[in-house]
């Protein structure tokens, strides 16, 4: 039996860990280069990598194209704002609050949207995302459309550790590593195999005794909860919370990250998020019309390497296989 | 003989087209019961209703003494009623072993386990391997189902069905699209399973049907035209007129 999981860690998992290890080198390198802004950019990369990873669980492993995933970024971000307003600044409490709110939202919206397939599923998730968006637009206590500025970053054990950009970066990176570890284990578990089965053949799954809806809904809830952690971190990074975090264009960007990196591979989700944020920074420095250039690059990747960056790398390194 | 599976007065219509028309039939425990009939006779629709994929408009289905008419596929499977598919619905990206192990997983323990690697679960892999051996596919365990020949896919399809540990297996044209050699392998396999597992076999290959079946029912326009021992069916003038005429000649 030649089975990747029994041969130890797969090439993809190694690639993902290598990526995380490389990112850990950014703060010292930024210090050497005398450009602390690099650490800030790396934090943003890691935050979006968490969000993209969470989307990969439902889109990549479950083949459920959710077009409302940014709602969970927003719910996490507003958990910070709402908690802070009520004097709760502890990061862990805020994460728990964001995850709880996201679990509830995912449970209700998933129970409805997962009864549909294809374009209908995309439209219903979009509709739920927009509902969340307009709910916070109309929430004038938190600035409505304009959003609200945070007085300070969250505290850890009562201490303002996150105010230091380097410490903050490593906290985000630790969250990213944890999210990757959890999702990697999940993908290889009984649940992960059942979820992959629902992606490949719903009818077959029923014929061998599974009810696909349950597995999809569970994945949908887990995905939303993980994404909300990215939202908590995003709010801390920008020290600002607004409904723009949950705009439908943001949901589209998360899908683009997966396309760019390679769908259903976890490592691809991370690479796609990193590349997207990097391109955004680079191209935006050249021209305000950077999206045009980004569009061309995306077009090129989709046309020449449908498996995204991971597919491209795999083709260059045939030995590594999977 | 006691009936393990019994359909009574089944009706299913799509608009004005009656696909299953007041159909009643029994499958006795231990037998291999073949259902033959011309194209469009409603054979696959019958399997769909018996397996729980499709709800009949009227009528009832009893399995093992229980009314299962309102149970869905997973619930009927739990009682021991499994099926195979005519059009292959295997998981193309999964290996043969993973395809079968997933079916074993479906009947053994919860699948809401998120941490332990499923690929390292020995009980699952051993049970799956046994099913692959049973159909002569042990040497292909590590191959993705999508990369297999048509005949291999048909064998794997049977391995997946066996992994469900059925009391009764509904086989929807297991020989469909196979060449003579592939068909020979599959017929030998079904002959081995006969007696151990009760089977309802839908098949176009008359040679296979008359070689394997204990009893044959002829389905025409959604009704059972005749039912009996293979020889009796072969001689039945009604059957010959309606269907067998050209083929059994």
Coordinates of C-alpha atoms in Angstrom, one line a residue:
Chain A
X1 CA 0.0 0.0 0.0
X2 CA 1.5 3.3 -1.0
X3 CA -0.5 5.9 0.8
X4 CA 0.7 9.4 1.4
X5 CA -0.6 9.7 4.9
X6 CA 1.3 6.6 6.0
X7 CA 4.5 7.7 4.5
X8 CA 4.6 10.6 6.9
X9 CA 4.0 14.2 6.1
X10 CA 2.9 15.0 2.5
X11 CA 4.8 17.4 0.3
X12 CA 2.0 20.0 0.6
X13 CA 2.1 20.0 4.4
X14 CA 5.9 20.4 4.3
X15 CA 5.4 23.3 1.9
X16 CA 2.9 24.9 4.2
X17 CA 5.2 24.6 7.2
X18 CA 8.1 25.9 5.2
X19 CA 6.0 28.9 4.3
X20 CA 5.2 29.5 8.0
X21 CA 8.9 29.1 9.0
X22 CA 9.9 31.6 6.3
X23 CA 7.4 34.1 7.5
X24 CA 8.8 33.8 11.0
X25 CA 12.0 35.3 9.6
X26 CA 10.4 38.5 8.5
X27 CA 10.7 40.6 11.7
X28 CA 14.5 40.1 12.1
X29 CA 15.0 40.6 8.3
X30 CA 12.8 43.8 8.5
X31 CA 15.0 45.0 11.4
X32 CA 18.1 44.4 9.3
X33 CA 16.6 46.1 6.4
X34 CA 15.5 49.0 8.6
X35 CA 12.0 48.7 7.3
X36 CA 9.5 47.8 10.1
X37 CA 6.6 48.2 7.7
X38 CA 7.5 44.8 6.3
X39 CA 6.4 43.2 9.6
X40 CA 3.1 45.0 9.3
X41 CA 2.6 43.7 5.8
X42 CA 3.5 40.2 6.9
X43 CA 0.9 40.4 9.7
X44 CA -1.7 41.3 7.1
X45 CA -0.6 38.4 5.0
X46 CA -0.9 36.0 7.9
X47 CA -4.3 37.3 8.8
X48 CA -5.6 36.8 5.3
X49 CA -3.9 33.4 5.1
X50 CA -6.1 32.3 8.1
X51 CA -9.2 33.5 6.3
X52 CA -8.2 31.8 3.0
X53 CA -7.5 28.6 4.9
X54 CA -10.9 28.6 6.5
X55 CA -12.6 29.2 3.1
X56 CA -10.5 26.3 1.6
X57 CA -12.2 23.9 4.0
X58 CA -15.7 24.5 2.5
X59 CA -14.7 25.6 -1.0
X60 CA -11.7 23.3 -1.6
X61 CA -12.7 20.2 0.4
X62 CA -16.5 20.5 0.3
X63 CA -16.8 22.2 -3.2
X64 CA -19.2 24.7 -1.7
X65 CA -18.5 28.1 -3.3
X66 CA -19.4 30.5 -0.5
X67 CA -19.7 34.1 -1.7
X68 CA -20.4 35.5 1.8
X69 CA -17.3 34.3 3.7
X70 CA -16.2 37.9 4.5
X71 CA -19.1 38.1 6.9
X72 CA -17.1 36.0 9.4
X73 CA -14.1 38.4 9.1
X74 CA -16.6 41.2 10.0
X75 CA -18.2 39.2 12.8
X76 CA -14.7 38.6 14.3
X77 CA -13.8 42.3 13.9
X78 CA -17.0 43.6 15.5
X79 CA -16.6 41.1 18.3
X80 CA -13.4 43.1 19.2
X81 CA -15.2 46.5 18.9
X82 CA -18.3 45.4 20.8
X83 CA -16.3 43.7 23.6
X84 CA -13.9 46.7 23.9
X85 CA -16.9 49.1 24.1
X86 CA -18.0 47.0 27.1
X87 CA -14.6 47.0 28.7
X88 CA -13.6 43.5 27.7
X89 CA -10.2 43.8 26.0
X90 CA -8.9 40.3 26.6
X91 CA -8.0 38.7 23.2
X92 CA -9.1 35.2 24.2
X93 CA -12.5 36.4 25.3
X94 CA -12.9 38.4 22.1
X95 CA -11.9 35.4 20.0
X96 CA -14.4 33.2 21.9
X97 CA -17.1 35.9 21.3
X98 CA -16.4 36.2 17.6
X99 CA -16.3 32.4 17.2
X100 CA -19.6 32.0 19.0
X101 CA -21.3 34.7 17.0
X102 CA -19.9 33.1 13.8
X103 CA -20.9 29.6 14.7
X104 CA -24.5 30.8 15.3
X105 CA -24.6 32.8 12.0
X106 CA -23.0 29.9 10.1
X107 CA -25.4 27.4 11.6
X108 CA -28.5 29.4 10.7
X109 CA -27.3 30.6 7.2
X110 CA -25.8 27.2 6.5
X111 CA -28.9 25.2 7.4
X112 CA -30.7 27.3 4.8
X113 CA -28.1 27.7 2.1
X114 CA -26.8 24.1 2.1
X115 CA -30.2 22.9 0.9
X116 CA -29.3 24.4 -2.5
X117 CA -26.5 23.7 -5.0
X118 CA -24.5 25.5 -7.5
X119 CA -25.4 29.0 -8.5
X120 CA -28.3 29.1 -5.9
X121 CA -25.8 28.3 -3.1
X122 CA -23.5 31.1 -4.3
X123 CA -26.4 33.6 -4.4
X124 CA -27.8 32.6 -1.0
X125 CA -24.5 32.9 0.7
X126 CA -24.0 36.2 -1.0
X127 CA -27.4 37.3 0.3
X128 CA -26.6 36.3 3.9
X129 CA -23.2 38.1 3.6
X130 CA -25.0 41.2 2.4
X131 CA -27.5 41.0 5.3
X132 CA -24.7 40.9 7.8
X133 CA -23.0 43.8 5.9
X134 CA -26.1 46.0 6.0
X135 CA -26.8 45.1 9.6
X136 CA -23.5 46.7 10.6
X137 CA -24.0 49.6 8.2
X138 CA -27.1 50.4 10.1
X139 CA -25.6 50.0 13.5
X140 CA -25.0 53.7 14.3
X141 CA -23.7 52.9 17.8
X142 CA -20.6 51.6 16.1
X143 CA -20.2 54.3 13.5
X144 CA -22.5 52.7 10.9
X145 CA -21.1 53.0 7.4
X146 CA -17.9 54.8 8.7
X147 CA -17.0 52.1 11.3
X148 CA -15.3 52.8 14.5
X149 CA -11.7 53.2 15.7
X150 CA -10.4 51.0 18.5
X151 CA -8.9 52.8 21.5
X152 CA -6.2 50.2 21.7
X153 CA -5.3 46.7 20.6
X154 CA -6.6 43.7 22.6
X155 CA -4.8 42.7 25.8
X156 CA -3.3 39.3 26.6
X157 CA -3.6 38.3 30.3
X158 CA -4.4 41.9 31.0
X159 CA -1.2 43.2 29.4
X160 CA -1.0 45.3 26.2
X161 CA 1.4 42.9 24.5
X162 CA -0.1 43.3 21.1
X163 CA 0.8 47.0 20.9
X164 CA 4.3 45.9 19.7
X165 CA 4.0 45.1 16.0
X166 CA 6.6 42.3 16.2
X167 CA 4.9 40.6 19.1
X168 CA 1.6 41.0 17.3
X169 CA 3.0 39.5 14.2
X170 CA 4.2 36.4 16.0
X171 CA 0.8 36.0 17.7
X172 CA -0.9 36.1 14.3
X173 CA 1.6 33.7 12.9
X174 CA 0.9 31.3 15.9
X175 CA -2.8 31.5 15.1
X176 CA -2.0 30.8 11.4
X177 CA 0.1 27.7 12.4
X178 CA -2.7 26.5 14.7
X179 CA -5.3 27.0 12.0
X180 CA -3.2 25.1 9.5
X181 CA -2.5 22.3 12.0
X182 CA -6.2 21.9 12.9
X183 CA -7.4 21.9 9.2
X184 CA -4.6 19.6 8.2
X185 CA -5.6 17.1 10.8
X186 CA -9.2 17.5 10.0
X187 CA -8.6 16.9 6.2
X188 CA -7.0 13.6 7.0
X189 CA -9.6 12.5 9.6
X190 CA -12.8 10.4 9.2
X191 CA -14.7 13.7 8.9
X192 CA -12.3 15.0 6.2
X193 CA -12.7 11.9 4.1
X194 CA -16.5 12.0 4.5
X195 CA -16.5 15.7 3.5
X196 CA -14.3 14.9 0.4
X197 CA -16.8 12.1 -0.4
X198 CA -19.7 14.6 -0.5
X199 CA -17.7 16.7 -2.9
X200 CA -17.0 13.8 -5.3
X201 CA -20.4 12.1 -5.2
X202 CA -23.4 13.0 -3.1
X203 CA -25.5 10.0 -4.4
X204 CA -22.7 7.5 -3.6
X205 CA -22.4 8.9 -0.1
X206 CA -26.0 8.3 0.6
X207 CA -25.8 4.8 -0.9
X208 CA -23.0 4.0 1.6
X209 CA -24.9 5.4 4.6
X210 CA -23.9 9.1 4.9
X211 CA -26.2 12.1 5.0
X212 CA -24.1 14.7 3.2
X213 CA -25.9 17.7 4.7
X214 CA -24.6 17.1 8.2
X215 CA -21.0 17.0 7.1
X216 CA -21.4 20.1 5.0
X217 CA -23.1 22.0 7.8
X218 CA -20.4 21.0 10.3
X219 CA -17.6 22.1 7.9
X220 CA -19.5 25.3 7.2
X221 CA -19.6 26.2 10.9
X222 CA -16.0 25.2 11.6
X223 CA -14.9 27.3 8.6
X224 CA -16.9 30.4 9.8
X225 CA -15.4 30.1 13.3
X226 CA -11.8 29.9 12.1
X227 CA -12.4 32.9 9.8
X228 CA -13.7 34.9 12.7
X229 CA -10.3 34.6 14.4
X230 CA -8.8 36.2 11.3
X231 CA -11.4 39.0 11.8
X232 CA -10.4 39.5 15.4
X233 CA -6.8 39.8 14.3
X234 CA -7.6 42.1 11.4
X235 CA -9.4 44.5 13.7
X236 CA -6.3 44.5 15.9
X237 CA -4.0 45.0 13.1
X238 CA -5.8 48.1 11.7
X239 CA -7.1 49.2 15.1
X240 CA -10.3 50.0 13.2
X241 CA -13.5 48.2 12.4
X242 CA -15.9 48.9 9.6
X243 CA -18.6 47.1 7.5
X244 CA -16.1 47.3 4.6
X245 CA -14.5 44.1 6.1
X246 CA -17.6 42.2 5.2
X247 CA -18.3 43.7 1.8
X248 CA -19.1 41.2 -0.9
X249 CA -16.0 42.3 -2.8
X250 CA -13.9 41.0 0.2
X251 CA -15.6 37.6 -0.2
X252 CA -14.6 37.7 -3.8
X253 CA -11.0 38.5 -2.9
X254 CA -10.9 35.4 -0.6
X255 CA -12.0 33.2 -3.5
X256 CA -9.4 34.9 -5.7
X257 CA -6.7 34.0 -3.1
X258 CA -7.7 30.4 -3.4
X259 CA -7.7 30.5 -7.2
X260 CA -4.3 32.1 -7.2
X261 CA -2.8 29.6 -4.7
X262 CA -4.6 26.4 -5.7
X263 CA -8.0 25.2 -4.4
X264 CA -8.2 22.4 -1.8
X265 CA -4.6 22.1 -0.8
X266 CA -4.3 24.4 2.4
X267 CA -0.7 25.2 1.4
X268 CA -2.3 26.8 -1.8
X269 CA -4.7 28.9 0.3
X270 CA -1.8 30.3 2.3
X271 CA 0.4 30.9 -0.7
X272 CA -2.5 32.6 -2.5
X273 CA -3.2 34.9 0.5
X274 CA 0.5 35.8 0.7
X275 CA 0.8 36.5 -3.0
X276 CA -2.4 38.5 -3.1
X277 CA -1.4 40.8 -0.3
X278 CA 2.1 41.1 -1.7
X279 CA 0.9 42.0 -5.1
X280 CA -1.6 44.5 -3.6
X281 CA 1.3 46.2 -1.9
X282 CA 3.7 46.1 -4.8
X283 CA 1.3 47.0 -7.6
X284 CA -0.5 49.7 -5.5
X285 CA 2.9 51.3 -5.1
X286 CA 3.3 51.6 -8.8
X287 CA -0.2 52.7 -9.8
X288 CA -3.6 53.4 -8.4
X289 CA -4.9 51.2 -11.2
X290 CA -3.2 48.2 -9.6
X291 CA -6.2 46.0 -9.9
X292 CA -5.8 46.0 -13.7
X293 CA -2.4 44.4 -13.3
X294 CA -3.6 42.1 -10.6
X295 CA -6.4 41.0 -12.9
X296 CA -4.0 40.2 -15.7
X297 CA -1.8 38.1 -13.3
X298 CA -4.9 36.2 -12.1
X299 CA -6.0 35.6 -15.7
X300 CA -2.5 34.2 -16.5
X301 CA -2.5 31.8 -13.5
X302 CA -6.0 30.5 -14.2
X303 CA -5.3 30.0 -17.8
X304 CA -1.8 28.4 -17.5
X305 CA -1.9 26.8 -14.2
X306 CA -5.5 26.0 -13.1
X307 CA -4.1 24.3 -10.0
X308 CA -2.7 27.8 -8.9
X309 CA 0.7 28.5 -7.5
X310 CA 0.9 25.1 -5.8
X311 CA 0.1 23.4 -9.1
X312 CA 2.9 25.4 -10.8
X313 CA 5.4 24.5 -8.2
X314 CA 4.4 20.9 -8.3
X315 CA 5.0 20.9 -12.1
X316 CA 8.4 22.4 -11.6
X317 CA 9.2 19.8 -8.9
X318 CA 7.8 16.6 -10.2
X319 CA 9.7 14.6 -7.6
X320 CA 7.8 16.1 -4.7
X321 CA 4.5 14.7 -6.1
X322 CA 1.9 15.3 -3.4
Chain B
X1 CA -39.5 -19.4 1.4
X2 CA -39.9 -16.1 3.3
X3 CA -39.6 -12.9 1.4
X4 CA -36.7 -10.7 2.5
X5 CA -37.8 -7.9 0.3
X6 CA -41.3 -7.3 -0.8
X7 CA -42.8 -4.6 -3.0
X8 CA -46.6 -4.2 -3.1
X9 CA -48.5 -2.1 -5.5
X10 CA -45.7 0.2 -6.3
X11 CA -46.6 3.1 -8.6
X12 CA -44.3 5.9 -10.0
X13 CA -45.3 8.2 -12.7
X14 CA -43.5 11.1 -14.4
X15 CA -46.4 13.3 -15.6
X16 CA -48.5 11.0 -17.8
X17 CA -45.8 8.4 -18.2
X18 CA -46.2 5.6 -15.8
X19 CA -42.8 4.1 -15.2
X20 CA -43.7 1.7 -12.4
X21 CA -47.3 0.6 -12.7
X22 CA -48.8 -1.3 -9.8
X23 CA -45.8 -3.5 -9.4
X24 CA -45.6 -6.2 -6.9
X25 CA -42.7 -8.6 -6.4
X26 CA -40.8 -10.6 -3.7
X27 CA -37.2 -11.5 -3.3
X28 CA -36.8 -14.6 -1.1
X29 CA -33.9 -14.8 1.4
X30 CA -30.9 -16.4 -0.1
X31 CA -31.9 -16.3 -3.8
X32 CA -30.4 -14.5 -6.7
X33 CA -33.4 -12.9 -8.3
X34 CA -32.9 -11.4 -11.8
X35 CA -35.1 -8.7 -13.3
X36 CA -35.0 -8.4 -17.1
X37 CA -36.9 -6.3 -19.4
X38 CA -36.5 -4.2 -22.6
X39 CA -35.1 -0.7 -22.4
X40 CA -37.5 1.8 -20.8
X41 CA -39.2 -1.0 -18.9
X42 CA -38.5 0.9 -15.6
X43 CA -35.7 -1.3 -14.2
X44 CA -33.5 1.5 -12.9
X45 CA -36.5 3.3 -11.5
X46 CA -37.5 0.1 -9.6
X47 CA -34.0 -0.1 -8.1
X48 CA -34.2 3.6 -7.1
X49 CA -37.5 3.0 -5.3
X50 CA -36.3 -0.2 -3.6
X51 CA -33.1 1.5 -2.4
X52 CA -34.8 4.6 -1.2
X53 CA -33.3 7.0 -3.7
X54 CA -36.8 7.7 -5.1
X55 CA -40.1 7.8 -3.2
X56 CA -42.9 5.8 -4.9
X57 CA -46.2 7.6 -5.6
X58 CA -48.1 4.7 -4.1
X59 CA -47.5 1.2 -2.7
X60 CA -45.3 -0.1 0.0
X61 CA -41.9 -1.8 0.4
X62 CA -41.1 -4.2 3.2
X63 CA -37.6 -5.3 4.0
X64 CA -36.8 -8.0 6.6
X65 CA -40.4 -7.7 7.9
X66 CA -40.3 -4.0 8.3
X67 CA -42.1 -1.3 6.3
X68 CA -39.3 0.8 4.8
X69 CA -41.3 2.8 2.3
X70 CA -40.6 6.1 4.1
X71 CA -37.0 5.4 5.0
X72 CA -34.2 7.2 3.0
X73 CA -31.1 5.4 1.6
X74 CA -28.9 5.7 4.6
X75 CA -31.6 4.3 6.9
X76 CA -32.3 1.4 4.5
X77 CA -28.6 0.7 4.3
X78 CA -28.4 0.4 8.0
X79 CA -31.0 -2.4 7.8
X80 CA -28.8 -4.2 5.3
X81 CA -30.3 -3.1 2.0
X82 CA -27.4 -1.9 -0.3
X83 CA -27.1 -1.1 -3.9
X84 CA -24.7 -0.7 -6.8
X85 CA -24.9 1.8 -9.6
X86 CA -25.2 1.3 -13.3
X87 CA -23.4 4.5 -14.0
X88 CA -20.2 4.5 -12.0
X89 CA -20.4 6.9 -9.1
X90 CA -17.1 6.1 -7.5
X91 CA -15.0 8.8 -6.0
X92 CA -12.5 9.4 -8.9
X93 CA -9.8 11.2 -6.8
X94 CA -9.8 8.5 -4.1
X95 CA -7.8 5.3 -4.4
X96 CA -9.6 2.0 -4.6
X97 CA -8.8 1.3 -0.9
X98 CA -10.1 4.7 0.1
X99 CA -13.3 4.2 -1.8
X100 CA -14.0 1.0 0.0
X101 CA -12.8 2.2 3.3
X102 CA -15.2 5.1 3.1
X103 CA -18.1 2.6 2.8
X104 CA -16.7 0.6 5.8
X105 CA -16.5 3.9 7.7
X106 CA -20.2 4.6 6.8
X107 CA -21.3 1.5 8.8
X108 CA -18.7 1.5 11.6
X109 CA -18.6 4.3 14.1
X110 CA -19.1 8.0 13.9
X111 CA -17.7 10.0 11.1
X112 CA -17.7 13.1 13.3
X113 CA -14.1 12.5 14.3
X114 CA -11.9 15.3 13.4
X115 CA -8.4 14.5 14.6
X116 CA -7.2 10.9 14.2
X117 CA -5.9 10.2 10.7
X118 CA -8.4 7.9 8.9
X119 CA -5.7 6.5 6.7
X120 CA -4.0 5.0 9.8
X121 CA -7.2 3.2 11.0
X122 CA -6.2 -0.4 10.7
X123 CA -9.7 -1.9 11.2
X124 CA -11.0 0.2 8.3
X125 CA -8.2 -0.6 6.0
X126 CA -8.2 -4.3 6.8
X127 CA -12.0 -4.6 6.2
X128 CA -11.6 -2.6 3.0
X129 CA -8.7 -4.8 1.9
X130 CA -10.8 -7.9 2.5
X131 CA -13.5 -6.6 0.2
X132 CA -10.9 -5.7 -2.5
X133 CA -9.5 -9.2 -2.2
X134 CA -13.0 -10.7 -2.6
X135 CA -13.4 -9.0 -6.0
X136 CA -9.9 -9.7 -7.0
X137 CA -8.7 -6.1 -6.8
X138 CA -6.2 -6.3 -3.9
X139 CA -3.4 -5.5 -6.3
X140 CA -5.1 -2.3 -7.3
X141 CA -5.7 -0.9 -3.8
X142 CA -3.5 2.2 -4.2
X143 CA -4.8 3.3 -7.6
X144 CA -7.2 6.2 -7.9
X145 CA -10.6 5.0 -9.1
X146 CA -10.6 7.6 -11.8
X147 CA -7.5 6.0 -13.4
X148 CA -9.1 2.5 -13.7
X149 CA -10.4 0.6 -16.7
X150 CA -14.1 0.2 -17.0
X151 CA -14.0 -3.5 -15.9
X152 CA -11.9 -2.6 -12.8
X153 CA -14.4 0.1 -11.9
X154 CA -17.2 -2.4 -12.1
X155 CA -15.3 -4.7 -9.8
X156 CA -14.6 -1.8 -7.4
X157 CA -18.2 -0.9 -7.5
X158 CA -19.0 -4.4 -6.2
X159 CA -16.3 -4.1 -3.5
X160 CA -17.9 -0.9 -2.2
X161 CA -21.3 -2.6 -2.1
X162 CA -19.8 -5.6 -0.2
X163 CA -18.2 -3.2 2.3
X164 CA -21.7 -2.2 3.3
X165 CA -22.2 -5.8 4.6
X166 CA -25.6 -6.1 2.9
X167 CA -28.2 -8.7 3.6
X168 CA -29.6 -7.9 0.2
X169 CA -27.8 -6.3 -2.6
X170 CA -29.5 -4.5 -5.4
X171 CA -27.3 -4.7 -8.5
X172 CA -28.1 -2.3 -11.3
X173 CA -26.6 -3.7 -14.5
X174 CA -23.2 -4.7 -13.0
X175 CA -22.0 -5.9 -16.4
X176 CA -23.0 -2.8 -18.3
X177 CA -20.4 -1.7 -20.8
X178 CA -18.0 -4.5 -20.1
X179 CA -16.2 -6.7 -22.7
X180 CA -16.6 -10.5 -22.8
X181 CA -13.5 -11.1 -20.6
X182 CA -14.5 -8.5 -18.0
X183 CA -18.0 -9.9 -17.9
X184 CA -16.7 -13.4 -17.3
X185 CA -14.7 -12.2 -14.3
X186 CA -17.8 -10.4 -12.9
X187 CA -20.1 -13.4 -13.5
X188 CA -17.7 -15.7 -11.7
X189 CA -17.6 -13.2 -8.8
X190 CA -21.4 -13.0 -8.6
X191 CA -21.6 -16.8 -8.7
X192 CA -19.3 -16.8 -5.6
X193 CA -21.4 -14.4 -3.7
X194 CA -24.6 -16.2 -4.5
X195 CA -26.1 -17.9 -1.6
X196 CA -24.2 -15.8 0.9
X197 CA -25.9 -12.6 0.0
X198 CA -29.4 -12.3 -1.4
X199 CA -29.3 -10.4 -4.7
X200 CA -31.7 -8.6 -6.9
X201 CA -29.9 -8.4 -10.2
X202 CA -30.9 -6.1 -13.1
X203 CA -29.1 -7.1 -16.2
X204 CA -29.2 -7.0 -20.0
X205 CA -26.8 -9.8 -20.5
X206 CA -29.1 -12.8 -21.0
X207 CA -26.4 -15.4 -20.9
X208 CA -25.3 -14.0 -17.5
X209 CA -28.9 -13.9 -16.2
X210 CA -29.7 -17.5 -17.1
X211 CA -26.4 -18.7 -15.8
X212 CA -26.8 -17.0 -12.4
X213 CA -30.4 -16.5 -11.5
X214 CA -32.5 -18.8 -9.3
X215 CA -35.6 -16.9 -10.4
X216 CA -36.3 -14.4 -13.2
X217 CA -38.9 -11.7 -13.3
X218 CA -39.7 -10.0 -16.6
X219 CA -40.5 -6.3 -16.4
X220 CA -42.4 -4.7 -19.2
X221 CA -44.0 -1.2 -19.1
X222 CA -43.5 -1.0 -15.4
X223 CA -45.2 -4.3 -14.6
X224 CA -44.1 -7.8 -13.8
X225 CA -45.1 -9.7 -16.8
X226 CA -44.0 -13.1 -15.6
X227 CA -41.9 -14.5 -12.7
X228 CA -40.4 -17.9 -12.3
X229 CA -37.5 -20.3 -12.8
X230 CA -35.1 -19.4 -15.6
X231 CA -36.2 -22.4 -17.8
X232 CA -39.9 -21.6 -17.3
X233 CA -39.3 -18.0 -18.2
X234 CA -37.3 -19.0 -21.3
X235 CA -40.3 -21.1 -22.5
X236 CA -43.0 -18.6 -21.5
X237 CA -44.8 -17.6 -24.7
X238 CA -45.9 -14.2 -23.3
X239 CA -42.3 -13.4 -22.4
X240 CA -41.0 -14.5 -25.8
X241 CA -43.6 -12.4 -27.5
X242 CA -43.0 -9.3 -25.4
X243 CA -39.3 -9.4 -25.1
X244 CA -37.1 -12.4 -25.4
X245 CA -38.1 -13.3 -29.0
X246 CA -35.1 -11.8 -30.8
X247 CA -32.5 -12.1 -28.1
X248 CA -32.9 -15.6 -26.7
X249 CA -33.8 -17.2 -30.1

